[in-house]
Amino acid sequence: MIGRLNHVALAVPDLDAAAAQYRDALGADVGAPQELPEHGVRVVFITLPNTKIELLHPLGDDSPISGFLAKNPAGGMHHVCYEVDDIAAARDRLVAAGARALGDVKIGAHGKPVLFLHPKDFAGCLIELEEA
Ligand SMILES: CC[C@H](C(=O)O)C(=O)SCCNC(=O)CCNC(=O)[C@H](O)C(C)(C)COP(=O)(O)OP(=O)(O)OC[C@H]1O[C@@H](n2cnc3c(N)ncnc32)[C@H](O)[C@@H]1OP(=O)(O)O
Ligand SMILES: [Co+2]
């Protein structure tokens, strides 16, 4: 069911500083910051030859990642995003198998449908699925 690794997301305490570090120290291809109020985050995508890195910082008072940063004030790996062909079928199959979907399918940063799965159901890793 899951296909390509679409991105690895890192929650960071300072989005501009982290973006500058990837651009200047690591020589990466760093995009411009994007605000995603519907997801409660400000993001910067970094394009690598084989996948992307998504830098995340909370946006607004009830960001879903504020708790994570409170527990990890220096930042840390937040989630991985796998591509699927049919996100509704993937959701139905996973929920039928006992996994918890976090909310329902929404449109993500790439304008594609995305769904999050509870980290406690996948060895402590928050998983995002994106319909390719
Ligand atoms: C979609 C736009 C963009 C894109 O790529 O297109 C994005 O990726 S936006 C990304 C931001 N949005 C989300 O992350 C939505 C899904 N996330 C959530 O709903 C929450 O973050 C949730 C429920 C995973 C955790 O929320 P919170 O930390 O407030 O809840 P708890 O404190 O109750 O945490 C429960 C339990 O899970 C552990 N936890 C929390 N976050 C993570 C994580 N990223 N990876 C692994 N584990 C995580 C937390 O420590 C708690 O564990 P416990 O042992 O009970 O302490
Ligand atoms: Co993501």
mmCIF file of N, CA and C in Angstrom, residues 24-117:
data_model
loop_
_atom_site.group_PDB
_atom_site.id
_atom_site.type_symbol
_atom_site.label_atom_id
_atom_site.label_comp_id
_atom_site.label_asym_id
_atom_site.label_seq_id
_atom_site.Cartn_x
_atom_site.Cartn_y
_atom_site.Cartn_z
ATOM 1 N N ASP A 24 22.571 27.440 4.189
ATOM 2 C CA ASP A 24 23.946 27.942 4.240
ATOM 3 C C ASP A 24 24.949 26.873 4.686
ATOM 4 N N ALA A 25 24.629 26.164 5.758
ATOM 5 C CA ALA A 25 25.595 25.172 6.269
ATOM 6 C C ALA A 25 25.526 23.881 5.461
ATOM 7 N N LEU A 26 24.310 23.513 5.026
ATOM 8 C CA LEU A 26 24.140 22.215 4.347
ATOM 9 C C LEU A 26 23.974 22.361 2.840
ATOM 10 N N GLY A 27 23.914 23.579 2.350
ATOM 11 C CA GLY A 27 23.855 23.814 0.901
ATOM 12 C C GLY A 27 22.628 23.225 0.243
ATOM 13 N N ALA A 28 21.519 23.218 0.988
ATOM 14 C CA ALA A 28 20.307 22.563 0.454
ATOM 15 C C ALA A 28 19.455 23.556 -0.337
ATOM 16 N N ASP A 29 18.549 22.979 -1.126
ATOM 17 C CA ASP A 29 17.585 23.761 -1.928
ATOM 18 C C ASP A 29 16.372 24.051 -1.038
ATOM 19 N N VAL A 30 16.326 25.236 -0.469
ATOM 20 C CA VAL A 30 15.331 25.583 0.559
ATOM 21 C C VAL A 30 14.264 26.489 -0.032
ATOM 22 N N GLY A 31 13.018 26.101 0.135
ATOM 23 C CA GLY A 31 11.914 26.904 -0.392
ATOM 24 C C GLY A 31 11.542 28.032 0.558
ATOM 25 N N ALA A 32 10.549 28.829 0.125
ATOM 26 C CA ALA A 32 10.094 29.956 0.961
ATOM 27 C C ALA A 32 9.109 29.452 2.017
ATOM 28 N N PRO A 33 9.049 30.135 3.164
ATOM 29 C CA PRO A 33 8.084 29.714 4.188
ATOM 30 C C PRO A 33 6.655 29.832 3.681
ATOM 31 N N GLN A 34 5.807 28.870 4.094
ATOM 32 C CA GLN A 34 4.383 28.897 3.744
ATOM 33 C C GLN A 34 3.578 28.817 5.035
ATOM 34 N N GLU A 35 2.524 29.612 5.146
ATOM 35 C CA GLU A 35 1.655 29.509 6.323
ATOM 36 C C GLU A 35 0.465 28.626 5.951
ATOM 37 N N LEU A 36 0.197 27.637 6.808
ATOM 38 C CA LEU A 36 -0.926 26.719 6.579
ATOM 39 C C LEU A 36 -1.860 26.807 7.783
ATOM 40 N N PRO A 37 -2.651 27.870 7.889
ATOM 41 C CA PRO A 37 -3.498 28.052 9.080
ATOM 42 C C PRO A 37 -4.454 26.899 9.311
ATOM 43 N N GLU A 38 -4.894 26.241 8.232
ATOM 44 C CA GLU A 38 -5.837 25.132 8.414
ATOM 45 C C GLU A 38 -5.151 23.933 9.070
ATOM 46 N N HIS A 39 -3.810 23.948 9.058
ATOM 47 C CA HIS A 39 -3.076 22.859 9.720
ATOM 48 C C HIS A 39 -2.333 23.341 10.967
ATOM 49 N N GLY A 40 -2.406 24.659 11.230
ATOM 50 C CA GLY A 40 -1.777 25.214 12.433
ATOM 51 C C GLY A 40 -0.273 25.187 12.387
ATOM 52 N N VAL A 41 0.277 25.317 11.171
ATOM 53 C CA VAL A 41 1.736 25.302 11.042
ATOM 54 C C VAL A 41 2.232 26.290 9.997
ATOM 55 N N ARG A 42 3.478 26.673 10.171
ATOM 56 C CA ARG A 42 4.249 27.406 9.159
ATOM 57 C C ARG A 42 5.307 26.404 8.690
ATOM 58 N N VAL A 43 5.461 26.238 7.402
ATOM 59 C CA VAL A 43 6.371 25.195 6.887
ATOM 60 C C VAL A 43 7.376 25.761 5.889
ATOM 61 N N VAL A 44 8.524 25.094 5.806
ATOM 62 C CA VAL A 44 9.513 25.331 4.751
ATOM 63 C C VAL A 44 9.855 23.956 4.182
ATOM 64 N N PHE A 45 9.748 23.805 2.851
ATOM 65 C CA PHE A 45 10.118 22.539 2.222
ATOM 66 C C PHE A 45 11.531 22.649 1.664
ATOM 67 N N ILE A 46 12.295 21.593 1.908
ATOM 68 C CA ILE A 46 13.661 21.478 1.407
ATOM 69 C C ILE A 46 13.671 20.325 0.410
ATOM 70 N N THR A 47 14.072 20.606 -0.812
ATOM 71 C CA THR A 47 14.041 19.591 -1.867
ATOM 72 C C THR A 47 15.374 18.859 -1.940
ATOM 73 N N LEU A 48 15.339 17.556 -1.736
ATOM 74 C CA LEU A 48 16.524 16.696 -1.849
ATOM 75 C C LEU A 48 16.404 15.895 -3.138
ATOM 76 N N PRO A 49 17.487 15.270 -3.583
ATOM 77 C CA PRO A 49 17.397 14.495 -4.828
ATOM 78 C C PRO A 49 16.348 13.386 -4.758
ATOM 79 N N ASN A 50 16.139 12.801 -3.552
ATOM 80 C CA ASN A 50 15.244 11.632 -3.504
ATOM 81 C C ASN A 50 14.019 11.798 -2.626
ATOM 82 N N THR A 51 13.872 12.935 -1.945
ATOM 83 C CA THR A 51 12.669 13.178 -1.127
ATOM 84 C C THR A 51 12.712 14.640 -0.662
ATOM 85 N N LYS A 52 11.859 14.965 0.310
ATOM 86 C CA LYS A 52 11.845 16.336 0.818
ATOM 87 C C LYS A 52 11.930 16.329 2.335
ATOM 88 N N ILE A 53 12.442 17.424 2.871
ATOM 89 C CA ILE A 53 12.398 17.663 4.312
ATOM 90 C C ILE A 53 11.404 18.793 4.521
ATOM 91 N N GLU A 54 10.534 18.605 5.508
ATOM 92 C CA GLU A 54 9.528 19.635 5.816
ATOM 93 C C GLU A 54 9.864 20.207 7.190
ATOM 94 N N LEU A 55 10.284 21.442 7.236
ATOM 95 C CA LEU A 55 10.516 22.107 8.524
ATOM 96 C C LEU A 55 9.190 22.679 8.986
ATOM 97 N N LEU A 56 8.858 22.435 10.255
ATOM 98 C CA LEU A 56 7.545 22.826 10.798
ATOM 99 C C LEU A 56 7.710 23.712 12.017
ATOM 100 N N HIS A 57 6.850 24.736 12.112
ATOM 101 C CA HIS A 57 6.780 25.526 13.349
ATOM 102 C C HIS A 57 5.309 25.825 13.613
ATOM 103 N N PRO A 58 4.893 25.884 14.896
ATOM 104 C CA PRO A 58 3.473 26.130 15.189
ATOM 105 C C PRO A 58 2.994 27.470 14.632
ATOM 106 N N LEU A 59 1.741 27.493 14.189
ATOM 107 C CA LEU A 59 1.085 28.727 13.733
ATOM 108 C C LEU A 59 -0.252 28.816 14.455
ATOM 109 N N GLY A 60 -0.446 29.859 15.253
ATOM 110 C CA GLY A 60 -1.712 29.991 15.977
ATOM 111 C C GLY A 60 -1.641 29.346 17.357
ATOM 112 N N ASP A 61 -2.733 29.529 18.103
ATOM 113 C CA ASP A 61 -2.733 29.107 19.505
ATOM 114 C C ASP A 61 -2.964 27.611 19.687
ATOM 115 N N ASP A 62 -3.661 26.990 18.722
ATOM 116 C CA ASP A 62 -3.950 25.561 18.973
ATOM 117 C C ASP A 62 -3.298 24.676 17.916
ATOM 118 N N SER A 63 -2.041 24.985 17.644
ATOM 119 C CA SER A 63 -1.322 24.146 16.669
ATOM 120 C C SER A 63 -1.183 22.714 17.182
ATOM 121 N N PRO A 64 -1.354 21.713 16.318
ATOM 122 C CA PRO A 64 -1.215 20.316 16.742
ATOM 123 C C PRO A 64 0.220 19.946 17.102
ATOM 124 N N ILE A 65 1.175 20.836 16.787
ATOM 125 C CA ILE A 65 2.567 20.481 17.096
ATOM 126 C C ILE A 65 3.107 21.255 18.293
ATOM 127 N N SER A 66 2.294 22.107 18.910
ATOM 128 C CA SER A 66 2.782 22.856 20.082
ATOM 129 C C SER A 66 3.183 21.919 21.218
ATOM 130 N N GLY A 67 2.375 20.873 21.424
ATOM 131 C CA GLY A 67 2.693 19.929 22.500
ATOM 132 C C GLY A 67 4.019 19.240 22.262
ATOM 133 N N PHE A 68 4.262 18.919 21.011
ATOM 134 C CA PHE A 68 5.506 18.211 20.653
ATOM 135 C C PHE A 68 6.707 19.108 20.967
ATOM 136 N N LEU A 69 6.611 20.381 20.580
ATOM 137 C CA LEU A 69 7.742 21.294 20.805
ATOM 138 C C LEU A 69 7.907 21.613 22.290
ATOM 139 N N ALA A 70 6.788 21.599 23.027
ATOM 140 C CA ALA A 70 6.899 21.832 24.482
ATOM 141 C C ALA A 70 7.698 20.699 25.123
ATOM 142 N N LYS A 71 7.487 19.484 24.603
ATOM 143 C CA LYS A 71 8.209 18.318 25.138
ATOM 144 C C LYS A 71 9.622 18.230 24.557
ATOM 145 N N ASN A 72 9.792 18.817 23.393
ATOM 146 C CA ASN A 72 11.107 18.745 22.702
ATOM 147 C C ASN A 72 11.521 20.157 22.297
ATOM 148 N N PRO A 73 11.882 20.991 23.267
ATOM 149 C CA PRO A 73 12.112 22.422 22.962
ATOM 150 C C PRO A 73 13.227 22.691 21.950
ATOM 151 N N ALA A 74 14.150 21.742 21.785
ATOM 152 C CA ALA A 74 15.208 21.955 20.782
ATOM 153 C C ALA A 74 14.763 21.499 19.396
ATOM 154 N N GLY A 75 13.531 20.916 19.344
ATOM 155 C CA GLY A 75 13.024 20.425 18.065
ATOM 156 C C GLY A 75 13.247 18.928 17.942
ATOM 157 N N GLY A 76 12.809 18.371 16.835
ATOM 158 C CA GLY A 76 13.007 16.932 16.610
ATOM 159 C C GLY A 76 12.201 16.439 15.428
ATOM 160 N N MET A 77 12.453 15.149 15.127
ATOM 161 C CA MET A 77 11.728 14.557 13.997
ATOM 162 C C MET A 77 10.262 14.413 14.385
ATOM 163 N N HIS A 78 9.372 14.868 13.510
ATOM 164 C CA HIS A 78 7.964 14.936 13.881
ATOM 165 C C HIS A 78 7.114 13.871 13.192
ATOM 166 N N HIS A 79 7.281 13.724 11.873
ATOM 167 C CA HIS A 79 6.513 12.683 11.179
ATOM 168 C C HIS A 79 7.185 12.319 9.860
ATOM 169 N N VAL A 80 6.755 11.191 9.343
ATOM 170 C CA VAL A 80 7.159 10.796 7.990
ATOM 171 C C VAL A 80 5.891 10.747 7.136
ATOM 172 N N CYS A 81 6.062 11.048 5.864
ATOM 173 C CA CYS A 81 4.915 11.050 4.945
ATOM 174 C C CYS A 81 5.175 10.056 3.815
ATOM 175 N N TYR A 82 4.263 9.058 3.738
ATOM 176 C CA TYR A 82 4.351 8.068 2.668
ATOM 177 C C TYR A 82 3.270 8.359 1.634
ATOM 178 N N GLU A 83 3.560 8.065 0.378
ATOM 179 C CA GLU A 83 2.569 8.252 -0.686
ATOM 180 C C GLU A 83 1.732 6.979 -0.836
ATOM 181 N N VAL A 84 0.456 7.175 -1.108
ATOM 182 C CA VAL A 84 -0.454 6.056 -1.399
ATOM 183 C C VAL A 84 -1.239 6.408 -2.662
ATOM 184 N N ASP A 85 -1.713 5.376 -3.347
ATOM 185 C CA ASP A 85 -2.501 5.634 -4.568
ATOM 186 C C ASP A 85 -3.917 6.088 -4.233
ATOM 187 N N ASP A 86 -4.494 5.495 -3.194
ATOM 188 C CA ASP A 86 -5.903 5.765 -2.891
ATOM 189 C C ASP A 86 -6.035 5.947 -1.379
ATOM 190 N N ILE A 87 -6.106 7.203 -0.935
ATOM 191 C CA ILE A 87 -6.035 7.488 0.505
ATOM 192 C C ILE A 87 -7.289 7.023 1.235
ATOM 193 N N ALA A 88 -8.433 7.066 0.585
ATOM 194 C CA ALA A 88 -9.666 6.606 1.245
ATOM 195 C C ALA A 88 -9.608 5.091 1.477
ATOM 196 N N ALA A 89 -9.124 4.381 0.464
ATOM 197 C CA ALA A 89 -8.997 2.913 0.610
ATOM 198 C C ALA A 89 -7.966 2.584 1.688
ATOM 199 N N ALA A 90 -6.882 3.350 1.705
ATOM 200 C CA ALA A 90 -5.841 3.117 2.722
ATOM 201 C C ALA A 90 -6.410 3.374 4.111
ATOM 202 N N ARG A 91 -7.156 4.487 4.232
ATOM 203 C CA ARG A 91 -7.756 4.810 5.545
ATOM 204 C C ARG A 91 -8.680 3.685 5.999
ATOM 205 N N ASP A 92 -9.559 3.265 5.096
ATOM 206 C CA ASP A 92 -10.559 2.245 5.463
ATOM 207 C C ASP A 92 -9.871 0.951 5.887
ATOM 208 N N ARG A 93 -8.840 0.587 5.126
ATOM 209 C CA ARG A 93 -8.133 -0.675 5.430
ATOM 210 C C ARG A 93 -7.426 -0.577 6.780
ATOM 211 N N LEU A 94 -6.780 0.556 7.039
ATOM 212 C CA LEU A 94 -6.008 0.724 8.287
ATOM 213 C C LEU A 94 -6.931 0.821 9.495
ATOM 214 N N VAL A 95 -8.031 1.570 9.342
ATOM 215 C CA VAL A 95 -8.984 1.705 10.466
ATOM 216 C C VAL A 95 -9.637 0.359 10.753
ATOM 217 N N ALA A 96 -9.944 -0.382 9.682
ATOM 218 C CA ALA A 96 -10.539 -1.721 9.886
ATOM 219 C C ALA A 96 -9.567 -2.630 10.629
ATOM 220 N N ALA A 97 -8.274 -2.355 10.440
ATOM 221 C CA ALA A 97 -7.248 -3.181 11.109
ATOM 222 C C ALA A 97 -6.943 -2.647 12.512
ATOM 223 N N GLY A 98 -7.659 -1.583 12.923
ATOM 224 C CA GLY A 98 -7.501 -1.107 14.297
ATOM 225 C C GLY A 98 -6.666 0.143 14.470
ATOM 226 N N ALA A 99 -6.161 0.703 13.388
ATOM 227 C CA ALA A 99 -5.349 1.932 13.518
ATOM 228 C C ALA A 99 -6.270 3.126 13.725
ATOM 229 N N ARG A 100 -5.749 4.148 14.415
ATOM 230 C CA ARG A 100 -6.535 5.364 14.643
ATOM 231 C C ARG A 100 -6.127 6.433 13.642
ATOM 232 N N ALA A 101 -7.108 6.895 12.847
ATOM 233 C CA ALA A 101 -6.850 8.050 11.971
ATOM 234 C C ALA A 101 -7.053 9.302 12.815
ATOM 235 N N LEU A 102 -6.190 10.297 12.625
ATOM 236 C CA LEU A 102 -6.308 11.554 13.393
ATOM 237 C C LEU A 102 -7.085 12.541 12.535
ATOM 238 N N GLY A 103 -8.382 12.678 12.829
ATOM 239 C CA GLY A 103 -9.230 13.487 11.978
ATOM 240 C C GLY A 103 -9.499 12.745 10.681
ATOM 241 N N ASP A 104 -9.978 13.477 9.673
ATOM 242 C CA ASP A 104 -10.230 12.794 8.392
ATOM 243 C C ASP A 104 -9.275 13.336 7.327
ATOM 244 N N VAL A 105 -9.474 12.864 6.129
ATOM 245 C CA VAL A 105 -8.636 13.292 5.006
ATOM 246 C C VAL A 105 -8.790 14.803 4.815
ATOM 247 N N LYS A 106 -7.669 15.506 4.683
ATOM 248 C CA LYS A 106 -7.674 16.959 4.435
ATOM 249 C C LYS A 106 -6.732 17.224 3.258
ATOM 250 N N ILE A 107 -6.745 18.437 2.760
ATOM 251 C CA ILE A 107 -5.789 18.821 1.720
ATOM 252 C C ILE A 107 -4.515 19.339 2.414
ATOM 253 N N GLY A 108 -3.386 18.761 2.016
ATOM 254 C CA GLY A 108 -2.125 19.112 2.657
ATOM 255 C C GLY A 108 -1.373 20.218 1.941
ATOM 256 N N ALA A 109 -0.095 20.356 2.320
ATOM 257 C CA ALA A 109 0.721 21.475 1.809
ATOM 258 C C ALA A 109 0.957 21.377 0.304
ATOM 259 N N HIS A 110 0.840 20.192 -0.255
ATOM 260 C CA HIS A 110 1.084 20.047 -1.701
ATOM 261 C C HIS A 110 -0.212 20.072 -2.499
ATOM 262 N N GLY A 111 -1.330 20.428 -1.790
ATOM 263 C CA GLY A 111 -2.619 20.463 -2.498
ATOM 264 C C GLY A 111 -3.174 19.081 -2.767
ATOM 265 N N LYS A 112 -2.618 18.094 -2.053
ATOM 266 C CA LYS A 112 -3.074 16.699 -2.222
ATOM 267 C C LYS A 112 -3.787 16.248 -0.932
ATOM 268 N N PRO A 113 -4.651 15.242 -1.019
ATOM 269 C CA PRO A 113 -5.298 14.737 0.206
ATOM 270 C C PRO A 113 -4.282 14.054 1.125
ATOM 271 N N VAL A 114 -4.368 14.373 2.416
ATOM 272 C CA VAL A 114 -3.468 13.762 3.399
ATOM 273 C C VAL A 114 -4.274 13.248 4.587
ATOM 274 N N LEU A 115 -3.683 12.297 5.300
ATOM 275 C CA LEU A 115 -4.310 11.729 6.499
ATOM 276 C C LEU A 115 -3.202 11.375 7.477
ATOM 277 N N PHE A 116 -3.447 11.616 8.776
ATOM 278 C CA PHE A 116 -2.457 11.275 9.800
ATOM 279 C C PHE A 116 -2.925 10.058 10.591
ATOM 280 N N LEU A 117 -1.984 9.228 10.976
ATOM 281 C CA LEU A 117 -2.261 8.015 11.764
ATOM 282 C C LEU A 117 -1.565 8.140 13.116
#
